mmCIF file of C-alpha atoms in Angstrom:
data_model
loop_
_atom_site.group_PDB
_atom_site.id
_atom_site.type_symbol
_atom_site.label_atom_id
_atom_site.label_comp_id
_atom_site.label_asym_id
_atom_site.label_seq_id
_atom_site.Cartn_x
_atom_site.Cartn_y
_atom_site.Cartn_z
ATOM 1 C CA MET O 872 20.013 8.097 6.113
ATOM 2 C CA LEU O 873 17.223 6.398 8.440
ATOM 3 C CA GLU O 874 18.547 4.384 11.442
ATOM 4 C CA PRO O 875 16.688 4.134 15.048
ATOM 5 C CA LYS O 876 17.077 6.920 17.185
ATOM 6 C CA LYS O 877 18.157 4.270 20.032
ATOM 7 C CA THR O 878 18.193 0.592 20.567
ATOM 8 C CA LYS O 879 17.912 -2.043 23.260
ATOM 9 C CA TYR O 880 20.490 -4.070 21.861
ATOM 10 C CA ARG O 881 23.331 -2.989 20.184
ATOM 11 C CA ARG O 882 23.644 -6.194 18.406
ATOM 12 C CA HIS O 883 21.052 -8.572 16.647
ATOM 13 C CA HIS O 884 21.014 -11.971 15.608
ATOM 14 C CA ARG O 885 20.872 -12.903 11.497
ATOM 15 C CA GLY O 886 17.290 -13.744 11.719
ATOM 16 C CA ASN O 887 15.877 -15.565 8.597
ATOM 17 C CA LEU O 888 13.597 -14.213 5.469
ATOM 18 C CA LYS O 889 11.568 -17.287 5.044
ATOM 19 C CA GLY O 890 7.450 -16.910 4.381
ATOM 20 C CA MET O 891 5.994 -13.662 3.279
ATOM 21 C CA THR O 892 5.310 -10.302 4.590
ATOM 22 C CA LYS O 893 2.537 -10.125 7.945
ATOM 23 C CA GLY O 894 1.903 -6.914 6.941
ATOM 24 C CA GLY O 895 2.012 -3.474 4.879
ATOM 25 C CA ASP O 896 1.276 -5.561 1.434
ATOM 26 C CA TYR O 897 -0.981 -2.787 0.219
ATOM 27 C CA VAL O 898 -1.120 0.799 -0.978
ATOM 28 C CA ALA O 899 -2.082 2.741 1.783
ATOM 29 C CA PHE O 900 -1.653 6.256 1.324
ATOM 30 C CA GLY O 901 -0.418 6.898 -2.207
ATOM 31 C CA THR O 902 -2.285 5.500 -5.454
ATOM 32 C CA PHE O 903 0.814 3.802 -6.823
ATOM 33 C CA GLY O 904 3.601 1.571 -4.694
ATOM 34 C CA LEU O 905 6.613 0.065 -5.618
ATOM 35 C CA LYS O 906 6.032 -3.920 -3.680
ATOM 36 C CA ALA O 907 8.818 -6.064 -3.252
ATOM 37 C CA ILE O 908 8.710 -9.896 -4.814
ATOM 38 C CA GLU O 909 11.822 -10.961 -3.403
ATOM 39 C CA PRO O 910 12.794 -11.391 0.261
ATOM 40 C CA GLY O 911 16.703 -9.722 0.947
ATOM 41 C CA TRP O 912 17.671 -6.779 3.298
ATOM 42 C CA ILE O 913 17.920 -3.346 2.070
ATOM 43 C CA THR O 914 20.184 -0.903 4.028
ATOM 44 C CA SER O 915 19.504 2.724 4.523
ATOM 45 C CA ARG O 916 22.071 3.712 1.899
ATOM 46 C CA GLN O 917 20.024 1.658 -0.381
ATOM 47 C CA ILE O 918 16.734 3.232 0.762
ATOM 48 C CA GLU O 919 17.951 6.879 0.215
ATOM 49 C CA ALA O 920 19.418 6.366 -2.864
ATOM 50 C CA CYS O 921 15.654 5.308 -4.215
ATOM 51 C CA ARG O 922 14.087 8.630 -1.738
ATOM 52 C CA ILE O 923 16.751 11.026 -4.255
ATOM 53 C CA SER O 924 15.317 9.117 -7.682
ATOM 54 C CA ILE O 925 11.737 9.503 -6.962
ATOM 55 C CA THR O 926 11.854 12.544 -5.505
ATOM 56 C CA ARG O 927 13.341 13.839 -8.534
ATOM 57 C CA VAL O 928 10.696 12.811 -10.543
ATOM 58 C CA VAL O 929 7.630 13.530 -7.581
ATOM 59 C CA ARG O 930 10.078 16.896 -6.689
ATOM 60 C CA LYS O 931 6.742 19.325 -6.451
ATOM 61 C CA ILE O 932 3.795 17.661 -8.222
ATOM 62 C CA GLY O 933 3.190 14.977 -6.013
ATOM 63 C CA ARG O 934 3.644 13.528 -2.622
ATOM 64 C CA MET O 935 5.957 9.789 -1.206
ATOM 65 C CA TRP O 936 6.472 7.862 1.242
ATOM 66 C CA ILE O 937 8.783 5.574 2.559
ATOM 67 C CA ARG O 938 7.658 2.327 4.072
ATOM 68 C CA ILE O 939 10.147 0.438 5.693
ATOM 69 C CA PHE O 940 12.601 0.922 8.294
ATOM 70 C CA PRO O 941 16.130 0.145 8.678
ATOM 71 C CA ASP O 942 16.073 -1.044 12.762
ATOM 72 C CA LYS O 943 18.525 -3.826 12.256
ATOM 73 C CA PRO O 944 22.071 -3.558 12.730
ATOM 74 C CA ILE O 945 24.128 -5.565 10.939
ATOM 75 C CA THR O 946 27.823 -5.819 12.314
ATOM 76 C CA LYS O 947 31.184 -6.529 10.804
ATOM 77 C CA LYS O 948 34.524 -7.421 11.801
ATOM 78 C CA PRO O 949 37.552 -5.829 10.842
ATOM 79 C CA ALA O 950 39.670 -6.581 7.752
ATOM 80 C CA GLU O 951 42.785 -9.094 9.066
ATOM 81 C CA THR O 952 41.491 -9.709 12.007
ATOM 82 C CA ARG O 953 41.731 -13.290 14.184
ATOM 83 C CA MET O 954 38.674 -14.717 14.837
ATOM 84 C CA GLY O 955 36.997 -14.613 18.148
ATOM 85 C CA LYS O 956 37.746 -11.946 20.846
ATOM 86 C CA GLY O 957 33.952 -11.206 21.020
ATOM 87 C CA LYS O 958 31.311 -9.925 17.859
ATOM 88 C CA GLY O 959 32.191 -7.035 14.999
ATOM 89 C CA SER O 960 31.170 -3.746 15.632
ATOM 90 C CA PRO O 961 27.490 -2.719 13.848
ATOM 91 C CA GLU O 962 28.636 -0.875 10.677
ATOM 92 C CA TYR O 963 24.932 -0.183 8.741
ATOM 93 C CA TRP O 964 21.176 -1.173 9.359
ATOM 94 C CA VAL O 965 18.822 -2.778 6.759
ATOM 95 C CA ALA O 966 15.378 -3.365 6.617
ATOM 96 C CA VAL O 967 14.261 -6.714 6.081
ATOM 97 C CA ILE O 968 11.913 -7.210 3.282
ATOM 98 C CA LYS O 969 9.665 -10.091 3.040
ATOM 99 C CA PRO O 970 7.482 -10.651 -0.242
ATOM 100 C CA GLY O 971 4.613 -8.900 -1.167
ATOM 101 C CA ARG O 972 6.105 -5.179 1.346
ATOM 102 C CA ILE O 973 5.465 -2.231 -0.545
ATOM 103 C CA LEU O 974 8.216 -0.114 0.030
ATOM 104 C CA PHE O 975 7.568 2.692 -1.545
ATOM 105 C CA GLU O 976 4.272 4.789 -2.407
ATOM 106 C CA VAL O 977 3.585 8.040 -4.644
ATOM 107 C CA GLU O 978 0.953 10.198 -5.549
ATOM 108 C CA GLY O 979 -0.046 12.811 -7.933
ATOM 109 C CA VAL O 980 1.891 11.687 -10.177
ATOM 110 C CA ASP O 981 0.025 9.898 -13.604
ATOM 111 C CA ARG O 982 1.200 5.768 -14.185
ATOM 112 C CA LYS O 983 4.060 6.486 -16.720
ATOM 113 C CA GLY O 984 5.599 9.110 -14.061
ATOM 114 C CA ALA O 985 5.448 6.427 -11.360
ATOM 115 C CA GLU O 986 6.827 3.925 -13.133
ATOM 116 C CA ALA O 987 9.512 6.772 -13.948
ATOM 117 C CA ALA O 988 10.443 6.684 -10.318
ATOM 118 C CA PHE O 989 9.685 3.358 -9.265
ATOM 119 C CA HIS O 990 12.127 2.407 -12.605
ATOM 120 C CA ASN O 991 15.221 4.170 -11.310
ATOM 121 C CA ALA O 992 14.690 2.963 -7.652
ATOM 122 C CA SER O 993 14.503 -0.569 -8.217
ATOM 123 C CA HIS O 994 17.804 -0.409 -9.962
ATOM 124 C CA LYS O 995 19.247 1.053 -6.649
ATOM 125 C CA LEU O 996 17.582 -2.182 -4.567
ATOM 126 C CA PRO O 997 18.959 -5.969 -4.556
ATOM 127 C CA ILE O 998 15.349 -7.579 -4.757
ATOM 128 C CA LYS O 999 13.032 -8.140 -7.181
ATOM 129 C CA THR O 1000 10.003 -5.620 -7.540
ATOM 130 C CA LYS O 1001 6.909 -4.440 -9.484
ATOM 131 C CA ILE O 1002 4.664 -1.129 -9.599
ATOM 132 C CA VAL O 1003 1.241 -2.222 -8.436
ATOM 133 C CA GLU O 1004 -2.007 -0.051 -7.710
ATOM 134 C CA ARG O 1005 -4.395 1.077 -4.879
ATOM 135 C CA ARG O 1006 -6.684 -1.333 -4.955
ATOM 136 C CA GLU O 1007 -10.581 -0.824 -5.226
ATOM 137 C CA LEU O 1008 -11.795 -2.906 -2.583
ATOM 138 C CA MET Y 122 -34.081 -2.933 -8.076
ATOM 139 C CA ALA Y 123 -32.531 -1.898 -11.414
ATOM 140 C CA SER Y 124 -30.525 -4.529 -13.212
ATOM 141 C CA TYR Y 125 -27.540 -5.785 -11.203
ATOM 142 C CA TYR Y 126 -24.713 -7.854 -12.086
ATOM 143 C CA LYS Y 127 -25.724 -11.822 -11.376
ATOM 144 C CA LEU Y 128 -22.527 -13.792 -9.378
ATOM 145 C CA ASP Y 129 -22.921 -17.552 -9.990
ATOM 146 C CA LEU Y 130 -21.816 -19.166 -7.016
ATOM 147 C CA GLU Y 131 -21.153 -22.817 -6.225
ATOM 148 C CA GLU Y 132 -22.131 -24.105 -2.940
ATOM 149 C CA ARG Y 133 -18.816 -25.674 -0.457
ATOM 150 C CA LYS Y 134 -19.661 -29.290 0.322
ATOM 151 C CA ASN Y 135 -16.038 -30.091 1.472
ATOM 152 C CA LEU Y 136 -14.396 -27.462 4.061
ATOM 153 C CA GLY Y 137 -11.220 -26.954 5.392
ATOM 154 C CA THR Y 138 -7.630 -26.358 3.958
ATOM 155 C CA SER Y 139 -7.146 -28.986 1.747
ATOM 156 C CA ALA Y 140 -10.735 -28.330 -0.233
ATOM 157 C CA ALA Y 141 -10.013 -24.526 0.173
ATOM 158 C CA ARG Y 142 -6.441 -25.140 -1.741
ATOM 159 C CA SER Y 143 -7.571 -27.299 -4.452
ATOM 160 C CA ILE Y 144 -10.605 -24.634 -5.425
ATOM 161 C CA ARG Y 145 -7.532 -21.842 -5.526
ATOM 162 C CA ARG Y 146 -6.054 -24.673 -7.794
ATOM 163 C CA ASN Y 147 -8.688 -24.651 -10.190
ATOM 164 C CA GLY Y 148 -9.188 -20.926 -10.620
ATOM 165 C CA GLY Y 149 -12.086 -20.515 -7.635
ATOM 166 C CA VAL Y 150 -12.681 -17.959 -5.031
ATOM 167 C CA LEU Y 151 -13.441 -18.560 -2.004
ATOM 168 C CA VAL Y 152 -17.164 -16.983 -0.580
ATOM 169 C CA ASN Y 153 -18.447 -16.675 2.375
ATOM 170 C CA TYR Y 154 -21.980 -15.073 2.451
ATOM 171 C CA TYR Y 155 -23.812 -14.406 5.838
ATOM 172 C CA TYR Y 156 -26.206 -11.991 6.962
ATOM 173 C CA THR Y 157 -27.522 -10.354 11.070
ATOM 174 C CA GLY Y 158 -29.736 -13.898 12.084
ATOM 175 C CA GLU Y 159 -29.175 -16.272 9.712
ATOM 176 C CA GLN Y 160 -26.029 -19.111 9.602
ATOM 177 C CA ASN Y 161 -23.150 -17.873 7.024
ATOM 178 C CA LYS Y 162 -22.830 -20.653 3.585
ATOM 179 C CA ASN Y 163 -20.131 -21.194 1.790
ATOM 180 C CA PHE Y 164 -19.309 -20.864 -2.099
ATOM 181 C CA SER Y 165 -16.995 -20.217 -4.459
ATOM 182 C CA ILE Y 166 -16.681 -18.700 -7.502
ATOM 183 C CA ASP Y 167 -14.737 -18.150 -10.319
ATOM 184 C CA LYS Y 168 -12.279 -15.913 -10.036
ATOM 185 C CA LYS Y 169 -12.609 -14.604 -13.294
ATOM 186 C CA LEU Y 170 -16.275 -14.071 -13.372
ATOM 187 C CA LEU Y 171 -15.376 -12.203 -9.599
ATOM 188 C CA GLN Y 172 -12.865 -9.900 -11.881
ATOM 189 C CA LYS Y 173 -15.519 -8.941 -14.448
ATOM 190 C CA ALA Y 174 -18.210 -8.731 -11.632
ATOM 191 C CA ILE Y 175 -15.959 -6.077 -9.772
ATOM 192 C CA GLN Y 176 -14.431 -4.454 -12.532
ATOM 193 C CA SER Y 177 -18.109 -3.534 -13.656
ATOM 194 C CA GLY Y 178 -18.018 -0.725 -11.479
ATOM 195 C CA ASN Y 179 -21.367 -2.463 -9.514
ATOM 196 C CA ARG Y 180 -21.303 -2.225 -5.680
ATOM 197 C CA VAL Y 181 -24.618 -4.755 -4.867
ATOM 198 C CA PHE Y 182 -24.121 -8.418 -7.039
ATOM 199 C CA GLU Y 183 -27.660 -10.069 -7.353
ATOM 200 C CA LEU Y 184 -27.188 -13.820 -5.789
ATOM 201 C CA ASP Y 185 -29.072 -16.660 -6.760
ATOM 202 C CA ILE Y 186 -29.124 -19.271 -2.826
ATOM 203 C CA ASN Y 187 -31.615 -21.957 -2.843
ATOM 204 C CA ASN Y 188 -34.350 -20.262 -6.209
ATOM 205 C CA GLU Y 189 -34.169 -17.518 -4.366
ATOM 206 C CA THR Y 190 -33.050 -14.123 -5.960
ATOM 207 C CA ILE Y 191 -30.780 -12.512 -2.889
ATOM 208 C CA TYR Y 192 -28.659 -9.159 -3.189
ATOM 209 C CA ALA Y 193 -25.407 -8.271 -1.118
ATOM 210 C CA MET Y 194 -22.738 -6.342 -1.411
ATOM 211 C CA ILE Y 195 -18.786 -7.162 -1.273
ATOM 212 C CA LYS Y 196 -17.787 -6.578 2.910
ATOM 213 C CA GLU Y 197 -14.555 -7.494 2.475
ATOM 214 C CA ALA Y 198 -11.608 -9.260 0.230
ATOM 215 C CA GLN Y 199 -8.450 -10.519 1.208
ATOM 216 C CA TYR Y 200 -5.494 -10.972 -1.214
ATOM 217 C CA HIS Y 201 -2.481 -12.580 -1.985
ATOM 218 C CA PRO Y 202 0.003 -10.089 -0.483
ATOM 219 C CA VAL Y 203 2.889 -11.149 -3.837
ATOM 220 C CA THR Y 204 0.530 -11.546 -6.636
ATOM 221 C CA GLU Y 205 -2.250 -9.789 -5.332
ATOM 222 C CA GLN Y 206 -4.939 -11.528 -6.773
ATOM 223 C CA ILE Y 207 -8.904 -12.133 -4.595
ATOM 224 C CA MET Y 208 -8.109 -14.983 -2.311
ATOM 225 C CA HIS Y 209 -11.467 -14.939 -0.068
ATOM 226 C CA ILE Y 210 -14.897 -12.529 -0.341
ATOM 227 C CA ASP Y 211 -17.636 -11.900 2.025
ATOM 228 C CA LEU Y 212 -20.694 -11.289 0.495
ATOM 229 C CA LEU Y 213 -23.031 -9.532 3.045
ATOM 230 C CA ARG Y 214 -26.796 -9.217 2.429
ATOM 231 C CA VAL Y 215 -28.064 -6.806 1.920
ATOM 232 C CA ARG Y 216 -32.111 -5.289 1.799
ATOM 233 C CA ARG Y 217 -34.020 -2.893 -0.248
ATOM 234 C CA ASP Y 218 -35.985 -1.405 2.896
ATOM 235 C CA GLU Y 219 -32.796 -1.323 5.058
ATOM 236 C CA LYS Y 220 -30.207 1.354 4.807
ATOM 237 C CA MET Y 221 -26.533 -0.090 4.577
ATOM 238 C CA LYS Y 222 -23.257 1.601 5.032
ATOM 239 C CA ILE Y 223 -20.769 1.439 1.984
ATOM 240 C CA SER Y 224 -17.365 2.628 1.449
ATOM 241 C CA ILE Y 225 -17.889 4.959 -1.370
ATOM 242 C CA PRO Y 226 -14.838 5.878 -3.665
ATOM 243 C CA LEU Y 227 -14.263 10.330 -4.708
ATOM 244 C CA VAL Y 228 -13.372 11.459 -7.187
ATOM 245 C CA LEU Y 229 -12.212 14.870 -8.150
ATOM 246 C CA GLU Y 230 -13.345 17.080 -10.769
ATOM 247 C CA GLY Y 231 -12.381 19.962 -12.501
ATOM 248 C CA ASN Y 232 -9.345 22.563 -12.555
ATOM 249 C CA SER Y 233 -9.223 24.235 -8.936
ATOM 250 C CA VAL Y 234 -7.908 27.976 -9.181
ATOM 251 C CA GLY Y 235 -5.471 26.992 -5.988
ATOM 252 C CA VAL Y 236 -3.817 24.910 -8.497
ATOM 253 C CA ILE Y 237 -3.456 27.451 -11.864
ATOM 254 C CA GLN Y 238 -2.236 30.010 -9.170
ATOM 255 C CA GLY Y 239 0.758 27.216 -8.541
ATOM 256 C CA GLY Y 240 -0.410 25.318 -5.386
ATOM 257 C CA ILE Y 241 0.204 21.238 -4.545
ATOM 258 C CA LEU Y 242 -2.857 19.665 -4.553
ATOM 259 C CA THR Y 243 -3.245 16.560 -2.014
ATOM 260 C CA GLN Y 244 -5.719 14.455 -1.845
ATOM 261 C CA THR Y 245 -6.177 12.865 2.066
ATOM 262 C CA LEU Y 246 -9.196 10.858 1.631
ATOM 263 C CA SER Y 247 -9.781 8.529 -0.985
ATOM 264 C CA ASN Y 248 -12.797 6.780 -0.131
ATOM 265 C CA ILE Y 249 -15.671 8.196 2.050
ATOM 266 C CA ASP Y 250 -18.541 6.323 4.092
ATOM 267 C CA ILE Y 251 -22.770 6.975 3.338
ATOM 268 C CA GLN Y 252 -25.467 4.924 4.811
ATOM 269 C CA CYS Y 253 -27.893 4.264 1.520
ATOM 270 C CA PHE Y 254 -30.686 2.007 0.477
ATOM 271 C CA PRO Y 255 -28.842 -0.574 -2.125
ATOM 272 C CA THR Y 256 -31.105 0.980 -4.634
ATOM 273 C CA ASP Y 257 -29.176 4.143 -4.401
ATOM 274 C CA VAL Y 258 -25.842 3.173 -4.297
ATOM 275 C CA PRO Y 259 -23.646 5.510 -6.569
ATOM 276 C CA GLU Y 260 -20.692 4.165 -8.120
ATOM 277 C CA SER Y 261 -18.852 6.944 -6.931
ATOM 278 C CA ILE Y 262 -19.047 10.755 -5.173
ATOM 279 C CA ILE Y 263 -17.803 13.269 -7.742
ATOM 280 C CA VAL Y 264 -16.112 16.302 -5.302
ATOM 281 C CA ASP Y 265 -15.688 19.565 -7.566
ATOM 282 C CA ILE Y 266 -12.590 21.517 -6.622
ATOM 283 C CA THR Y 267 -12.662 24.529 -9.577
ATOM 284 C CA ASP Y 268 -13.373 26.976 -6.407
ATOM 285 C CA LEU Y 269 -10.428 25.493 -4.583
ATOM 286 C CA ASP Y 270 -8.304 28.365 -3.664
ATOM 287 C CA LEU Y 271 -4.519 28.000 -2.286
ATOM 288 C CA ASN Y 272 -4.321 27.105 1.328
ATOM 289 C CA GLY Y 273 -8.244 26.431 0.654
ATOM 290 C CA SER Y 274 -9.115 22.528 2.015
ATOM 291 C CA ILE Y 275 -12.723 20.752 1.383
ATOM 292 C CA SER Y 276 -14.090 18.274 4.257
ATOM 293 C CA ALA Y 277 -16.898 15.760 3.570
ATOM 294 C CA GLY Y 278 -18.990 17.937 5.074
ATOM 295 C CA ASP Y 279 -18.575 20.269 2.157
ATOM 296 C CA LEU Y 280 -19.936 17.465 -0.111
ATOM 297 C CA LYS Y 281 -23.328 17.698 -2.198
ATOM 298 C CA LEU Y 282 -25.041 14.409 -1.713
ATOM 299 C CA ASP Y 283 -28.598 12.841 -2.066
ATOM 300 C CA GLU Y 284 -31.188 13.387 0.134
ATOM 301 C CA ASP Y 285 -31.552 9.747 0.640
ATOM 302 C CA ILE Y 286 -27.792 9.068 1.154
ATOM 303 C CA THR Y 287 -26.337 10.233 4.595
ATOM 304 C CA LEU Y 288 -23.102 10.741 5.791
ATOM 305 C CA GLU Y 289 -21.093 8.047 7.707
ATOM 306 C CA THR Y 290 -17.960 9.567 7.691
ATOM 307 C CA LEU Y 291 -17.594 13.036 10.310
ATOM 308 C CA SER Y 292 -17.602 16.054 8.445
ATOM 309 C CA ASP Y 293 -14.940 17.497 9.450
ATOM 310 C CA THR Y 294 -12.753 15.030 7.728
ATOM 311 C CA THR Y 295 -10.101 16.880 5.362
ATOM 312 C CA ILE Y 296 -11.022 15.669 1.542
ATOM 313 C CA VAL Y 297 -8.477 17.494 -0.786
ATOM 314 C CA VAL Y 298 -6.023 20.545 0.302
ATOM 315 C CA CYS Y 299 -3.861 22.799 -2.003
ATOM 316 C CA ASN Y 300 -0.868 23.670 -0.230
ATOM 317 C CA GLU Y 301 1.685 26.661 -1.155
ATOM 318 C CA PRO Y 302 4.542 25.048 -3.416
ATOM 319 C CA LYS Y 303 7.200 26.753 -1.933
ATOM 320 C CA ALA Y 304 7.323 25.843 1.389
ATOM 321 C CA GLU Y 305 7.013 21.891 0.213
ATOM 322 C CA SER Y 306 9.576 22.612 -2.826
ATOM 323 C CA GLU Y 307 11.694 24.555 -0.248
ATOM 324 C CA SER Y 308 11.793 21.361 2.158
ATOM 325 C CA ILE Y 309 12.557 19.031 -0.900
ATOM 326 C CA VAL Y 310 15.458 21.107 -2.333
ATOM 327 C CA ASP Y 311 16.853 21.013 1.264
ATOM 328 C CA GLU Y 312 15.814 17.275 1.978
ATOM 329 C CA THR Y 313 17.864 16.531 -1.454
ATOM 330 C CA ALA Y 314 20.826 19.073 -0.765
ATOM 331 C CA ASP Y 315 21.616 17.753 2.193
ATOM 332 C CA THR Y 316 21.497 14.300 1.133
ATOM 333 C CA ASP Y 317 23.186 14.580 -2.341
ATOM 334 C CA ASP Y 318 26.175 15.900 -0.010
ATOM 335 C CA GLU Y 319 26.159 13.388 2.488
ATOM 336 C CA PRO Y 320 26.477 10.109 0.358
ATOM 337 C CA THR Y 321 29.650 11.694 -0.788
ATOM 338 C CA SER Y 322 30.913 13.019 2.567
ATOM 339 C CA GLN Y 323 30.386 8.904 3.799
ATOM 340 C CA GLU Y 324 31.955 7.728 0.890
ATOM 341 C CA ASP Y 325 34.416 10.127 1.853
ATOM 342 C CA SER Y 326 34.678 8.920 5.267
ATOM 343 C CA SER Y 327 34.841 5.216 4.082
ATOM 344 C CA SER Y 328 37.692 5.810 1.809
ATOM 345 C CA ASP Y 329 39.460 7.652 4.646
ATOM 346 C CA ALA Y 330 38.726 4.194 6.822
ATOM 347 C CA ASN Y 331 39.924 2.171 4.223
ATOM 348 C CA ASN Y 332 43.263 3.920 3.872
ATOM 349 C CA LYS Y 333 43.812 3.954 7.130
ATOM 350 C CA GLU Y 334 42.647 0.373 6.849
ATOM 351 C CA THR Y 335 45.451 -0.417 4.194
ATOM 352 C CA ASP Y 336 47.781 1.601 5.892
ATOM 353 C CA SER Y 337 47.382 -0.122 8.933
ATOM 354 C CA SER Y 338 47.827 -3.968 7.061
ATOM 355 C CA GLU Y 339 50.296 -2.820 5.854
ATOM 356 C CA ASP Y 340 52.334 -1.757 9.142
ATOM 357 C CA LYS Y 341 51.389 -4.802 10.680
ATOM 358 C CA LYS Y 342 53.546 -6.659 7.611
ATOM 359 C CA GLU Y 343 56.032 -4.811 7.740
ATOM 360 C CA SER Y 344 56.506 -5.461 11.489
#
């Protein structure tokens, strides 16, 4: 699963999910892409599940790219622990996704193949998505 | 000049954010027209007309500015990040006697020998930069891949272009590669094999952790 090799700080604030993506909003490498149309956090496990489902379709005939990286640690306090005594320990990693962000890209498959791959992948994500093509201009 | 798609532009009198927003609300797209030595001009165009013009495949468009016929190309387009609709375009004037730089899409044609032998075709470059006169702008450049062998590649220098067209992209830039499938498929299989194992092992570890937590909580309750 994807996670940073080393970090400057072990724990992050929650941050916010306002606004739209600043970059990564167009298909840059492949022919088709999966675009987020809602904000949310995508965990490294969800990214991995999507990668496996896309690879099943694209394998041997095309290529795929993951355009997001989970670089935000999410902490959790152990069950039945009293409040206080500091912030919990990092449990998992998430990528902060804002609307418009391209999540995955594929190349070497036709529209039907890309739809099949991204349909399976979108079921593994906590946000609404849509399939987009590479822009002409 | 050959017949070109005509863009009906409306001159913008009110500039600024609120005026721009009202144009977009009414189905318009903002246009900025410029040329070296001239002052830029602000226009708007109907979104549907612009979409038709782009879908026509033309790269150079005809404009009517101050009763003067001018030819221009779309230099840049800005899109809405979520809806993918065009929000703004830049039009750059082109002159018949001056060569212009333009990016043209590449289209692969034919069945490559390498793919027939079982190779995987990977296109690394989808557009190519050329310099040509506005009258000679091709819709696309066709790359013939029938002779592409396994482990072979076609670079920008191998393209057959017309005499009037000059290549701007570096000639050693790779356009398309045909790789052997063996190494790639193995790596994918290995990756999936690893990842298929990973979740199960993590599930196990997480379930173990849950068991430990429940055990410890039970101990606490008992105490």
